[in-house]
mmCIF file with all atom_site columns, C-alpha atoms in Angstrom:
data_model
loop_
_atom_site.group_PDB
_atom_site.id
_atom_site.type_symbol
_atom_site.label_atom_id
_atom_site.label_alt_id
_atom_site.label_comp_id
_atom_site.label_asym_id
_atom_site.label_entity_id
_atom_site.label_seq_id
_atom_site.pdbx_PDB_ins_code
_atom_site.Cartn_x
_atom_site.Cartn_y
_atom_site.Cartn_z
_atom_site.occupancy
_atom_site.B_iso_or_equiv
_atom_site.pdbx_formal_charge
_atom_site.auth_seq_id
_atom_site.auth_comp_id
_atom_site.auth_asym_id
_atom_site.auth_atom_id
_atom_site.pdbx_PDB_model_num
ATOM 1   C CA . MET A 1 1   ? -0.769 -0.066 0.059   1.00 50.00 ? 1068 MET A CA 1
ATOM 2   C CA . ALA A 1 2   ? 1.798  3.277  -1.428  1.00 56.00 ? 1069 ALA A CA 1
ATOM 3   C CA . HIS A 1 3   ? 1.183  6.156  0.529   1.00 57.00 ? 1070 HIS A CA 1
ATOM 4   C CA . LYS A 1 4   ? 1.045  9.796  -0.760  1.00 55.00 ? 1071 LYS A CA 1
ATOM 5   C CA . SER A 1 5   ? 2.880  12.953 0.639   1.00 56.00 ? 1072 SER A CA 1
ATOM 6   C CA . ALA A 1 6   ? 2.209  15.531 1.143   1.00 58.00 ? 1073 ALA A CA 1
ATOM 7   C CA . VAL A 1 7   ? 5.224  18.906 1.374   1.00 67.00 ? 1074 VAL A CA 1
ATOM 8   C CA . ASP A 1 8   ? 4.099  21.057 5.005   1.00 82.00 ? 1075 ASP A CA 1
ATOM 9   C CA . ALA A 1 9   ? 3.165  24.435 4.094   1.00 85.00 ? 1076 ALA A CA 1
ATOM 10  C CA . ASN A 1 10  ? 5.923  25.332 6.824   1.00 86.00 ? 1077 ASN A CA 1
ATOM 11  C CA . TYR A 1 11  ? 8.765  24.256 4.407   1.00 88.00 ? 1078 TYR A CA 1
ATOM 12  C CA . ARG A 1 12  ? 6.506  24.986 1.439   1.00 89.00 ? 1079 ARG A CA 1
ATOM 13  C CA . PHE A 1 13  ? 7.632  28.556 2.928   1.00 89.00 ? 1080 PHE A CA 1
ATOM 14  C CA . ILE A 1 14  ? 10.986 28.245 3.914   1.00 91.00 ? 1081 ILE A CA 1
ATOM 15  C CA . ALA A 1 15  ? 12.074 26.824 0.848   1.00 92.00 ? 1082 ALA A CA 1
ATOM 16  C CA . ALA A 1 16  ? 11.241 30.267 -0.955  1.00 91.00 ? 1083 ALA A CA 1
ATOM 17  C CA . SER A 1 17  ? 12.081 32.449 1.896   1.00 92.00 ? 1084 SER A CA 1
ATOM 18  C CA . GLN A 1 18  ? 15.620 31.173 1.222   1.00 94.00 ? 1085 GLN A CA 1
ATOM 19  C CA . GLU A 1 19  ? 14.747 31.201 -2.925  1.00 93.00 ? 1086 GLU A CA 1
ATOM 20  C CA . VAL A 1 20  ? 14.177 34.540 -2.261  1.00 91.00 ? 1087 VAL A CA 1
ATOM 21  C CA . THR A 1 21  ? 17.866 35.526 -0.504  1.00 92.00 ? 1088 THR A CA 1
ATOM 22  C CA . THR A 1 22  ? 19.201 34.009 -2.265  1.00 94.00 ? 1089 THR A CA 1
ATOM 23  C CA . ARG A 1 23  ? 17.827 36.025 -5.757  1.00 92.00 ? 1090 ARG A CA 1
ATOM 24  C CA . ILE A 1 24  ? 19.022 38.919 -3.544  1.00 90.00 ? 1091 ILE A CA 1
ATOM 25  C CA . GLY A 1 25  ? 22.217 37.929 -3.309  1.00 93.00 ? 1092 GLY A CA 1
ATOM 26  C CA . GLN A 1 26  ? 22.635 37.147 -6.868  1.00 92.00 ? 1093 GLN A CA 1
ATOM 27  C CA . ARG A 1 27  ? 21.756 41.396 -7.577  1.00 91.00 ? 1094 ARG A CA 1
ATOM 28  C CA . GLN A 1 28  ? 24.148 41.528 -4.952  1.00 92.00 ? 1095 GLN A CA 1
ATOM 29  C CA . GLN A 1 29  ? 26.566 39.494 -7.072  1.00 94.00 ? 1096 GLN A CA 1
ATOM 30  C CA . ALA A 1 30  ? 24.714 41.627 -10.745 1.00 94.00 ? 1097 ALA A CA 1
ATOM 31  C CA . LEU A 1 31  ? 27.305 44.161 -8.540  1.00 93.00 ? 1098 LEU A CA 1
ATOM 32  C CA . ALA A 1 32  ? 29.873 42.851 -8.281  1.00 94.00 ? 1099 ALA A CA 1
ATOM 33  C CA . LEU A 1 33  ? 30.734 41.101 -11.791 1.00 94.00 ? 1100 LEU A CA 1
ATOM 34  C CA . TYR A 1 34  ? 29.081 44.589 -13.587 1.00 96.00 ? 1101 TYR A CA 1
ATOM 35  C CA . ILE A 1 35  ? 31.472 46.355 -11.173 1.00 96.00 ? 1102 ILE A CA 1
ATOM 36  C CA . THR A 1 36  ? 34.633 43.771 -12.774 1.00 96.00 ? 1103 THR A CA 1
ATOM 37  C CA . LEU A 1 37  ? 33.756 43.900 -15.912 1.00 95.00 ? 1104 LEU A CA 1
ATOM 38  C CA . VAL A 1 38  ? 33.924 48.019 -16.282 1.00 96.00 ? 1105 VAL A CA 1
ATOM 39  C CA . VAL A 1 39  ? 37.012 48.130 -14.195 1.00 96.00 ? 1106 VAL A CA 1
ATOM 40  C CA . SER A 1 40  ? 38.225 45.929 -16.786 1.00 95.00 ? 1107 SER A CA 1
ATOM 41  C CA . LEU A 1 41  ? 37.566 47.815 -19.058 1.00 94.00 ? 1108 LEU A CA 1
ATOM 42  C CA . LEU A 1 42  ? 39.086 50.699 -18.094 1.00 93.00 ? 1109 LEU A CA 1
ATOM 43  C CA . ALA A 1 43  ? 42.440 49.138 -17.299 1.00 93.00 ? 1110 ALA A CA 1
ATOM 44  C CA . ALA A 1 44  ? 41.787 47.557 -21.151 1.00 89.00 ? 1111 ALA A CA 1
ATOM 45  C CA . LEU A 1 45  ? 41.056 51.307 -22.447 1.00 88.00 ? 1112 LEU A CA 1
ATOM 46  C CA . VAL A 1 46  ? 44.449 53.044 -20.482 1.00 86.00 ? 1113 VAL A CA 1
ATOM 47  C CA . ALA A 1 47  ? 46.711 50.035 -21.824 1.00 85.00 ? 1114 ALA A CA 1
ATOM 48  C CA . LEU A 1 48  ? 46.080 50.285 -25.467 1.00 81.00 ? 1115 LEU A CA 1
ATOM 49  C CA . LYS A 1 49  ? 46.459 53.854 -25.536 1.00 78.00 ? 1116 LYS A CA 1
ATOM 50  C CA . PRO A 1 50  ? 47.802 55.788 -28.781 1.00 72.00 ? 1117 PRO A CA 1
ATOM 51  C CA . GLY A 1 51  ? 52.139 54.968 -28.346 1.00 70.00 ? 1118 GLY A CA 1
ATOM 52  C CA . THR A 1 52  ? 51.579 51.839 -27.359 1.00 59.00 ? 1119 THR A CA 1
ATOM 53  C CA . ALA A 1 53  ? 52.697 48.497 -29.993 1.00 56.00 ? 1120 ALA A CA 1
ATOM 54  C CA . ALA A 1 54  ? 49.001 47.454 -28.882 1.00 51.00 ? 1121 ALA A CA 1
ATOM 55  C CA . SER A 1 55  ? 47.724 50.504 -29.622 1.00 55.00 ? 1122 SER A CA 1
ATOM 56  C CA . THR A 1 56  ? 46.134 49.278 -33.736 1.00 67.00 ? 1123 THR A CA 1
ATOM 57  C CA . VAL A 1 57  ? 43.521 46.888 -31.490 1.00 68.00 ? 1124 VAL A CA 1
ATOM 58  C CA . PRO A 1 58  ? 40.059 48.874 -32.655 1.00 74.00 ? 1125 PRO A CA 1
ATOM 59  C CA . VAL A 1 59  ? 39.229 50.143 -28.939 1.00 80.00 ? 1126 VAL A CA 1
ATOM 60  C CA . GLU A 1 60  ? 35.266 50.677 -30.275 1.00 81.00 ? 1127 GLU A CA 1
ATOM 61  C CA . TRP A 1 61  ? 34.542 46.455 -29.416 1.00 84.00 ? 1128 TRP A CA 1
ATOM 62  C CA . LEU A 1 62  ? 36.004 47.999 -26.249 1.00 87.00 ? 1129 LEU A CA 1
ATOM 63  C CA . LEU A 1 63  ? 33.868 51.302 -26.224 1.00 90.00 ? 1130 LEU A CA 1
ATOM 64  C CA . LEU A 1 64  ? 30.709 48.663 -27.088 1.00 92.00 ? 1131 LEU A CA 1
ATOM 65  C CA . GLY A 1 65  ? 31.838 46.731 -22.866 1.00 94.00 ? 1132 GLY A CA 1
ATOM 66  C CA . PHE A 1 66  ? 30.179 49.761 -21.785 1.00 95.00 ? 1133 PHE A CA 1
ATOM 67  C CA . PRO A 1 67  ? 26.886 49.644 -22.729 1.00 95.00 ? 1134 PRO A CA 1
ATOM 68  C CA . VAL A 1 68  ? 27.056 45.715 -23.499 1.00 95.00 ? 1135 VAL A CA 1
ATOM 69  C CA . ALA A 1 69  ? 28.037 45.525 -18.771 1.00 96.00 ? 1136 ALA A CA 1
ATOM 70  C CA . SER A 1 70  ? 24.967 48.048 -18.299 1.00 96.00 ? 1137 SER A CA 1
ATOM 71  C CA . LEU A 1 71  ? 21.867 45.964 -20.524 1.00 95.00 ? 1138 LEU A CA 1
ATOM 72  C CA . CYS A 1 72  ? 23.753 42.895 -19.138 1.00 95.00 ? 1139 CYS A CA 1
ATOM 73  C CA . LEU A 1 73  ? 23.297 44.175 -15.292 1.00 95.00 ? 1140 LEU A CA 1
ATOM 74  C CA . THR A 1 74  ? 19.991 45.907 -15.921 1.00 95.00 ? 1141 THR A CA 1
ATOM 75  C CA . LEU A 1 75  ? 18.426 42.124 -17.179 1.00 94.00 ? 1142 LEU A CA 1
ATOM 76  C CA . LEU A 1 76  ? 19.506 40.413 -14.172 1.00 94.00 ? 1143 LEU A CA 1
ATOM 77  C CA . ASN A 1 77  ? 18.106 42.987 -12.584 1.00 92.00 ? 1144 ASN A CA 1
ATOM 78  C CA . TYR A 1 78  ? 15.635 42.668 -13.520 1.00 91.00 ? 1145 TYR A CA 1
ATOM 79  C CA . LYS A 1 79  ? 15.371 38.217 -13.514 1.00 92.00 ? 1146 LYS A CA 1
ATOM 80  C CA . ALA A 1 80  ? 16.240 39.087 -10.127 1.00 91.00 ? 1147 ALA A CA 1
ATOM 81  C CA . GLU A 1 81  ? 12.563 40.840 -8.902  1.00 89.00 ? 1148 GLU A CA 1
ATOM 82  C CA . ARG A 1 82  ? 10.190 39.202 -11.992 1.00 90.00 ? 1149 ARG A CA 1
ATOM 83  C CA . ALA A 1 83  ? 11.715 36.337 -9.742  1.00 91.00 ? 1150 ALA A CA 1
ATOM 84  C CA . ILE A 1 84  ? 11.646 37.647 -6.285  1.00 90.00 ? 1151 ILE A CA 1
ATOM 85  C CA . THR A 1 85  ? 7.886  38.461 -6.593  1.00 88.00 ? 1152 THR A CA 1
ATOM 86  C CA . ASN A 1 86  ? 7.043  35.205 -7.587  1.00 91.00 ? 1153 ASN A CA 1
ATOM 87  C CA . LEU A 1 87  ? 7.940  33.919 -4.836  1.00 92.00 ? 1154 LEU A CA 1
ATOM 88  C CA . ARG A 1 88  ? 6.500  36.218 -2.930  1.00 90.00 ? 1155 ARG A CA 1
ATOM 89  C CA . LEU A 1 89  ? 3.414  36.294 -4.472  1.00 90.00 ? 1156 LEU A CA 1
ATOM 90  C CA . PHE A 1 90  ? 3.372  32.421 -3.377  1.00 91.00 ? 1157 PHE A CA 1
ATOM 91  C CA . MET A 1 91  ? 4.898  32.798 0.357   1.00 90.00 ? 1158 MET A CA 1
ATOM 92  C CA . SER A 1 92  ? 1.609  36.091 0.229   1.00 88.00 ? 1159 SER A CA 1
ATOM 93  C CA . GLU A 1 93  ? -0.669 33.010 -0.902  1.00 89.00 ? 1160 GLU A CA 1
ATOM 94  C CA . LEU A 1 94  ? 0.703  30.782 2.350   1.00 89.00 ? 1161 LEU A CA 1
ATOM 95  C CA . GLU A 1 95  ? 0.872  32.995 4.496   1.00 87.00 ? 1162 GLU A CA 1
ATOM 96  C CA . ARG A 1 96  ? -3.454 33.233 4.164   1.00 86.00 ? 1163 ARG A CA 1
ATOM 97  C CA . LEU A 1 97  ? -3.797 29.339 4.302   1.00 88.00 ? 1164 LEU A CA 1
ATOM 98  C CA . ASP A 1 98  ? -7.282 29.270 6.879   1.00 86.00 ? 1165 ASP A CA 1
ATOM 99  C CA . ASN A 1 99  ? -7.255 32.990 7.190   1.00 86.00 ? 1166 ASN A CA 1
ATOM 100 C CA . ALA A 1 100 ? -3.456 32.767 9.127   1.00 82.00 ? 1167 ALA A CA 1
ATOM 101 C CA . GLN A 1 101 ? -2.789 36.700 7.901   1.00 81.00 ? 1168 GLN A CA 1
ATOM 102 C CA . ASP A 1 102 ? -5.503 37.485 10.785  1.00 82.00 ? 1169 ASP A CA 1
ATOM 103 C CA . SER A 1 103 ? -4.461 36.141 13.277  1.00 84.00 ? 1170 SER A CA 1
ATOM 104 C CA . LEU A 1 104 ? -0.552 36.475 12.565  1.00 82.00 ? 1171 LEU A CA 1
ATOM 105 C CA . PRO A 1 105 ? 1.677  39.323 11.237  1.00 81.00 ? 1172 PRO A CA 1
ATOM 106 C CA . SER A 1 106 ? 2.454  37.926 7.401   1.00 81.00 ? 1173 SER A CA 1
ATOM 107 C CA . TYR A 1 107 ? 5.086  40.020 6.272   1.00 82.00 ? 1174 TYR A CA 1
ATOM 108 C CA . ASN A 1 108 ? 3.893  39.018 2.282   1.00 83.00 ? 1175 ASN A CA 1
ATOM 109 C CA . THR A 1 109 ? 0.652  39.640 3.013   1.00 82.00 ? 1176 THR A CA 1
ATOM 110 C CA . HIS A 1 110 ? 0.177  42.710 4.506   1.00 81.00 ? 1177 HIS A CA 1
ATOM 111 C CA . PRO A 1 111 ? 1.413  46.474 3.341   1.00 80.00 ? 1178 PRO A CA 1
ATOM 112 C CA . GLN A 1 112 ? 3.132  48.084 5.422   1.00 79.00 ? 1179 GLN A CA 1
ATOM 113 C CA . TRP A 1 113 ? 5.366  44.523 5.424   1.00 78.00 ? 1180 TRP A CA 1
ATOM 114 C CA . ALA A 1 114 ? 5.953  44.514 2.058   1.00 75.00 ? 1181 ALA A CA 1
ATOM 115 C CA . MET A 1 115 ? 6.201  48.025 1.057   1.00 78.00 ? 1182 MET A CA 1
ATOM 116 C CA . GLY A 1 116 ? 8.726  49.056 3.378   1.00 78.00 ? 1183 GLY A CA 1
ATOM 117 C CA . ALA A 1 117 ? 10.915 45.873 2.430   1.00 77.00 ? 1184 ALA A CA 1
ATOM 118 C CA . ASN A 1 118 ? 10.276 47.152 -1.785  1.00 78.00 ? 1185 ASN A CA 1
ATOM 119 C CA . LYS A 1 119 ? 11.002 50.885 -0.494  1.00 81.00 ? 1186 LYS A CA 1
ATOM 120 C CA . ALA A 1 120 ? 14.505 48.944 1.390   1.00 81.00 ? 1187 ALA A CA 1
ATOM 121 C CA . ARG A 1 121 ? 15.352 46.990 -2.011  1.00 81.00 ? 1188 ARG A CA 1
ATOM 122 C CA . ARG A 1 122 ? 15.110 50.389 -3.781  1.00 87.00 ? 1189 ARG A CA 1
ATOM 123 C CA . PHE A 1 123 ? 17.684 51.052 -2.827  1.00 90.00 ? 1190 PHE A CA 1
ATOM 124 C CA . HIS A 1 124 ? 19.734 48.348 -4.708  1.00 89.00 ? 1191 HIS A CA 1
ATOM 125 C CA . ASP A 1 125 ? 18.204 49.972 -7.532  1.00 91.00 ? 1192 ASP A CA 1
ATOM 126 C CA . TYR A 1 126 ? 18.827 53.591 -6.999  1.00 93.00 ? 1193 TYR A CA 1
ATOM 127 C CA . ALA A 1 127 ? 23.078 52.181 -6.824  1.00 93.00 ? 1194 ALA A CA 1
ATOM 128 C CA . SER A 1 128 ? 22.699 50.201 -9.329  1.00 94.00 ? 1195 SER A CA 1
ATOM 129 C CA . ALA A 1 129 ? 21.770 52.690 -11.693 1.00 96.00 ? 1196 ALA A CA 1
ATOM 130 C CA . VAL A 1 130 ? 24.357 55.121 -10.389 1.00 96.00 ? 1197 VAL A CA 1
ATOM 131 C CA . LEU A 1 131 ? 26.843 52.225 -10.733 1.00 95.00 ? 1198 LEU A CA 1
ATOM 132 C CA . VAL A 1 132 ? 25.836 52.914 -14.230 1.00 96.00 ? 1199 VAL A CA 1
ATOM 133 C CA . THR A 1 133 ? 25.541 56.287 -14.807 1.00 97.00 ? 1200 THR A CA 1
ATOM 134 C CA . GLY A 1 134 ? 28.925 56.512 -13.298 1.00 96.00 ? 1201 GLY A CA 1
ATOM 135 C CA . GLY A 1 135 ? 30.382 53.093 -14.534 1.00 96.00 ? 1202 GLY A CA 1
ATOM 136 C CA . ASN A 1 136 ? 29.552 54.672 -18.000 1.00 96.00 ? 1203 ASN A CA 1
ATOM 137 C CA . LEU A 1 137 ? 30.516 58.505 -17.775 1.00 96.00 ? 1204 LEU A CA 1
ATOM 138 C CA . VAL A 1 138 ? 34.838 57.188 -17.155 1.00 95.00 ? 1205 VAL A CA 1
ATOM 139 C CA . GLY A 1 139 ? 34.371 54.742 -19.187 1.00 94.00 ? 1206 GLY A CA 1
ATOM 140 C CA . LEU A 1 140 ? 33.290 56.306 -22.467 1.00 94.00 ? 1207 LEU A CA 1
ATOM 141 C CA . GLY A 1 141 ? 34.861 59.915 -20.912 1.00 94.00 ? 1208 GLY A CA 1
ATOM 142 C CA . ALA A 1 142 ? 37.494 57.608 -20.869 1.00 93.00 ? 1209 ALA A CA 1
ATOM 143 C CA . ALA A 1 143 ? 37.692 56.593 -23.873 1.00 91.00 ? 1210 ALA A CA 1
ATOM 144 C CA . TYR A 1 144 ? 36.628 59.792 -26.595 1.00 92.00 ? 1211 TYR A CA 1
ATOM 145 C CA . LYS A 1 145 ? 40.059 62.077 -24.076 1.00 92.00 ? 1212 LYS A CA 1
ATOM 146 C CA . ILE A 1 146 ? 42.778 58.820 -24.707 1.00 90.00 ? 1213 ILE A CA 1
ATOM 147 C CA . TYR A 1 147 ? 41.237 58.499 -28.547 1.00 88.00 ? 1214 TYR A CA 1
ATOM 148 C CA . PRO A 1 148 ? 39.784 61.650 -29.962 1.00 89.00 ? 1215 PRO A CA 1
ATOM 149 C CA . THR A 1 149 ? 40.493 60.631 -34.091 1.00 87.00 ? 1216 THR A CA 1
ATOM 150 C CA . ARG A 1 150 ? 39.211 57.140 -32.410 1.00 85.00 ? 1217 ARG A CA 1
ATOM 151 C CA . ILE A 1 151 ? 36.093 58.402 -32.117 1.00 88.00 ? 1218 ILE A CA 1
ATOM 152 C CA . ALA A 1 152 ? 35.783 61.084 -34.185 1.00 89.00 ? 1219 ALA A CA 1
ATOM 153 C CA . GLU A 1 153 ? 36.122 58.120 -36.746 1.00 86.00 ? 1220 GLU A CA 1
ATOM 154 C CA . ALA A 1 154 ? 33.245 55.815 -35.285 1.00 82.00 ? 1221 ALA A CA 1
ATOM 155 C CA . PRO A 1 155 ? 31.380 57.720 -33.661 1.00 91.00 ? 1222 PRO A CA 1
ATOM 156 C CA . GLU A 1 156 ? 27.931 55.751 -34.072 1.00 93.00 ? 1223 GLU A CA 1
ATOM 157 C CA . THR A 1 157 ? 29.688 53.607 -31.510 1.00 92.00 ? 1224 THR A CA 1
ATOM 158 C CA . PHE A 1 158 ? 30.131 55.887 -29.145 1.00 94.00 ? 1225 PHE A CA 1
ATOM 159 C CA . TYR A 1 159 ? 26.247 57.556 -30.180 1.00 95.00 ? 1226 TYR A CA 1
ATOM 160 C CA . PHE A 1 160 ? 24.477 53.924 -29.354 1.00 95.00 ? 1227 PHE A CA 1
ATOM 161 C CA . SER A 1 161 ? 27.266 53.765 -25.718 1.00 95.00 ? 1228 SER A CA 1
ATOM 162 C CA . ILE A 1 162 ? 24.609 56.505 -25.406 1.00 96.00 ? 1229 ILE A CA 1
ATOM 163 C CA . VAL A 1 163 ? 21.966 55.985 -25.672 1.00 96.00 ? 1230 VAL A CA 1
ATOM 164 C CA . VAL A 1 164 ? 21.772 51.762 -24.477 1.00 96.00 ? 1231 VAL A CA 1
ATOM 165 C CA . THR A 1 165 ? 23.294 53.572 -21.163 1.00 96.00 ? 1232 THR A CA 1
ATOM 166 C CA . VAL A 1 166 ? 20.560 56.063 -21.033 1.00 96.00 ? 1233 VAL A CA 1
ATOM 167 C CA . ILE A 1 167 ? 18.371 52.781 -21.783 1.00 96.00 ? 1234 ILE A CA 1
ATOM 168 C CA . SER A 1 168 ? 20.422 50.531 -19.195 1.00 95.00 ? 1235 SER A CA 1
ATOM 169 C CA . VAL A 1 169 ? 19.947 53.786 -15.896 1.00 96.00 ? 1236 VAL A CA 1
ATOM 170 C CA . LEU A 1 170 ? 15.698 54.056 -17.471 1.00 95.00 ? 1237 LEU A CA 1
ATOM 171 C CA . VAL A 1 171 ? 15.040 50.811 -16.543 1.00 94.00 ? 1238 VAL A CA 1
ATOM 172 C CA . LEU A 1 172 ? 16.697 49.932 -13.388 1.00 93.00 ? 1239 LEU A CA 1
ATOM 173 C CA . LEU A 1 173 ? 15.373 53.410 -11.652 1.00 93.00 ? 1240 LEU A CA 1
ATOM 174 C CA . LEU A 1 174 ? 11.717 52.113 -13.266 1.00 91.00 ? 1241 LEU A CA 1
ATOM 175 C CA . GLY A 1 175 ? 11.753 48.418 -11.852 1.00 81.00 ? 1242 GLY A CA 1
ATOM 176 C CA . SER A 1 176 ? 10.259 49.413 -8.825  1.00 76.00 ? 1243 SER A CA 1
ATOM 177 C CA . ARG A 1 177 ? 7.340  49.282 -11.367 1.00 77.00 ? 1244 ARG A CA 1
ATOM 178 C CA . TRP A 1 178 ? 7.729  45.463 -10.996 1.00 74.00 ? 1245 TRP A CA 1
ATOM 179 C CA . SER A 1 179 ? 7.959  44.785 -7.671  1.00 77.00 ? 1246 SER A CA 1
ATOM 180 C CA . PHE A 1 180 ? 6.108  42.986 -5.194  1.00 76.00 ? 1247 PHE A CA 1
ATOM 181 C CA . ARG A 1 181 ? 2.155  44.179 -4.652  1.00 76.00 ? 1248 ARG A CA 1
ATOM 182 C CA . PRO A 1 182 ? -0.353 42.216 -2.004  1.00 75.00 ? 1249 PRO A CA 1
ATOM 183 C CA . THR A 1 183 ? -3.195 41.677 -3.325  1.00 72.00 ? 1250 THR A CA 1
ATOM 184 C CA . GLN A 1 184 ? -6.234 41.569 -1.015  1.00 60.00 ? 1251 GLN A CA 1
ATOM 185 C CA . GLN A 1 185 ? -7.668 38.458 -2.280  1.00 55.00 ? 1252 GLN A CA 1
ATOM 186 C CA . SER A 1 186 ? -6.348 34.609 -1.932  1.00 48.00 ? 1253 SER A CA 1
ATOM 187 C CA . SER A 1 187 ? -6.288 32.821 -4.754  1.00 48.00 ? 1254 SER A CA 1
ATOM 188 C CA . LEU A 1 188 ? -7.133 29.622 -2.899  1.00 48.00 ? 1255 LEU A CA 1
#
């Protein structure tokens, strides 16, 4: 006789909570990756400055690295935010089982707690936007200063980089639109 076992709601909640923590960690790792890429690109720009043997390498390719890194950070940030929102919706449903939200504090169900968490996480979006803005200003500015002739020969690469940077910053600043918001009704 086979017994069918069900995973208790507490275990499901704990698993989802651990996954949220993992996704938040991934957002932090994406920032570290972005910083590493920007610093590496800056080092390459300086190392290839005119007058060195390697200065014949097309710096336009390096120039594109700055907006590519920015776009990747933006996409990773969006992915993590969507995953966190989905997990918190699931956790909110679990908090509402048997109307538990009426007798227990519910982090994902009561707006006062959920919105406070969103406001705190918003600073990650600000930090990301500042890093993308600063990283691109420094990187594109250094490229413009070190390689004015090369930039003048291929201005579309420079302007394309600026456009992608602006788009990345705007998406990062609009990230709160995808944040978790508690719903009033349970779908269970």
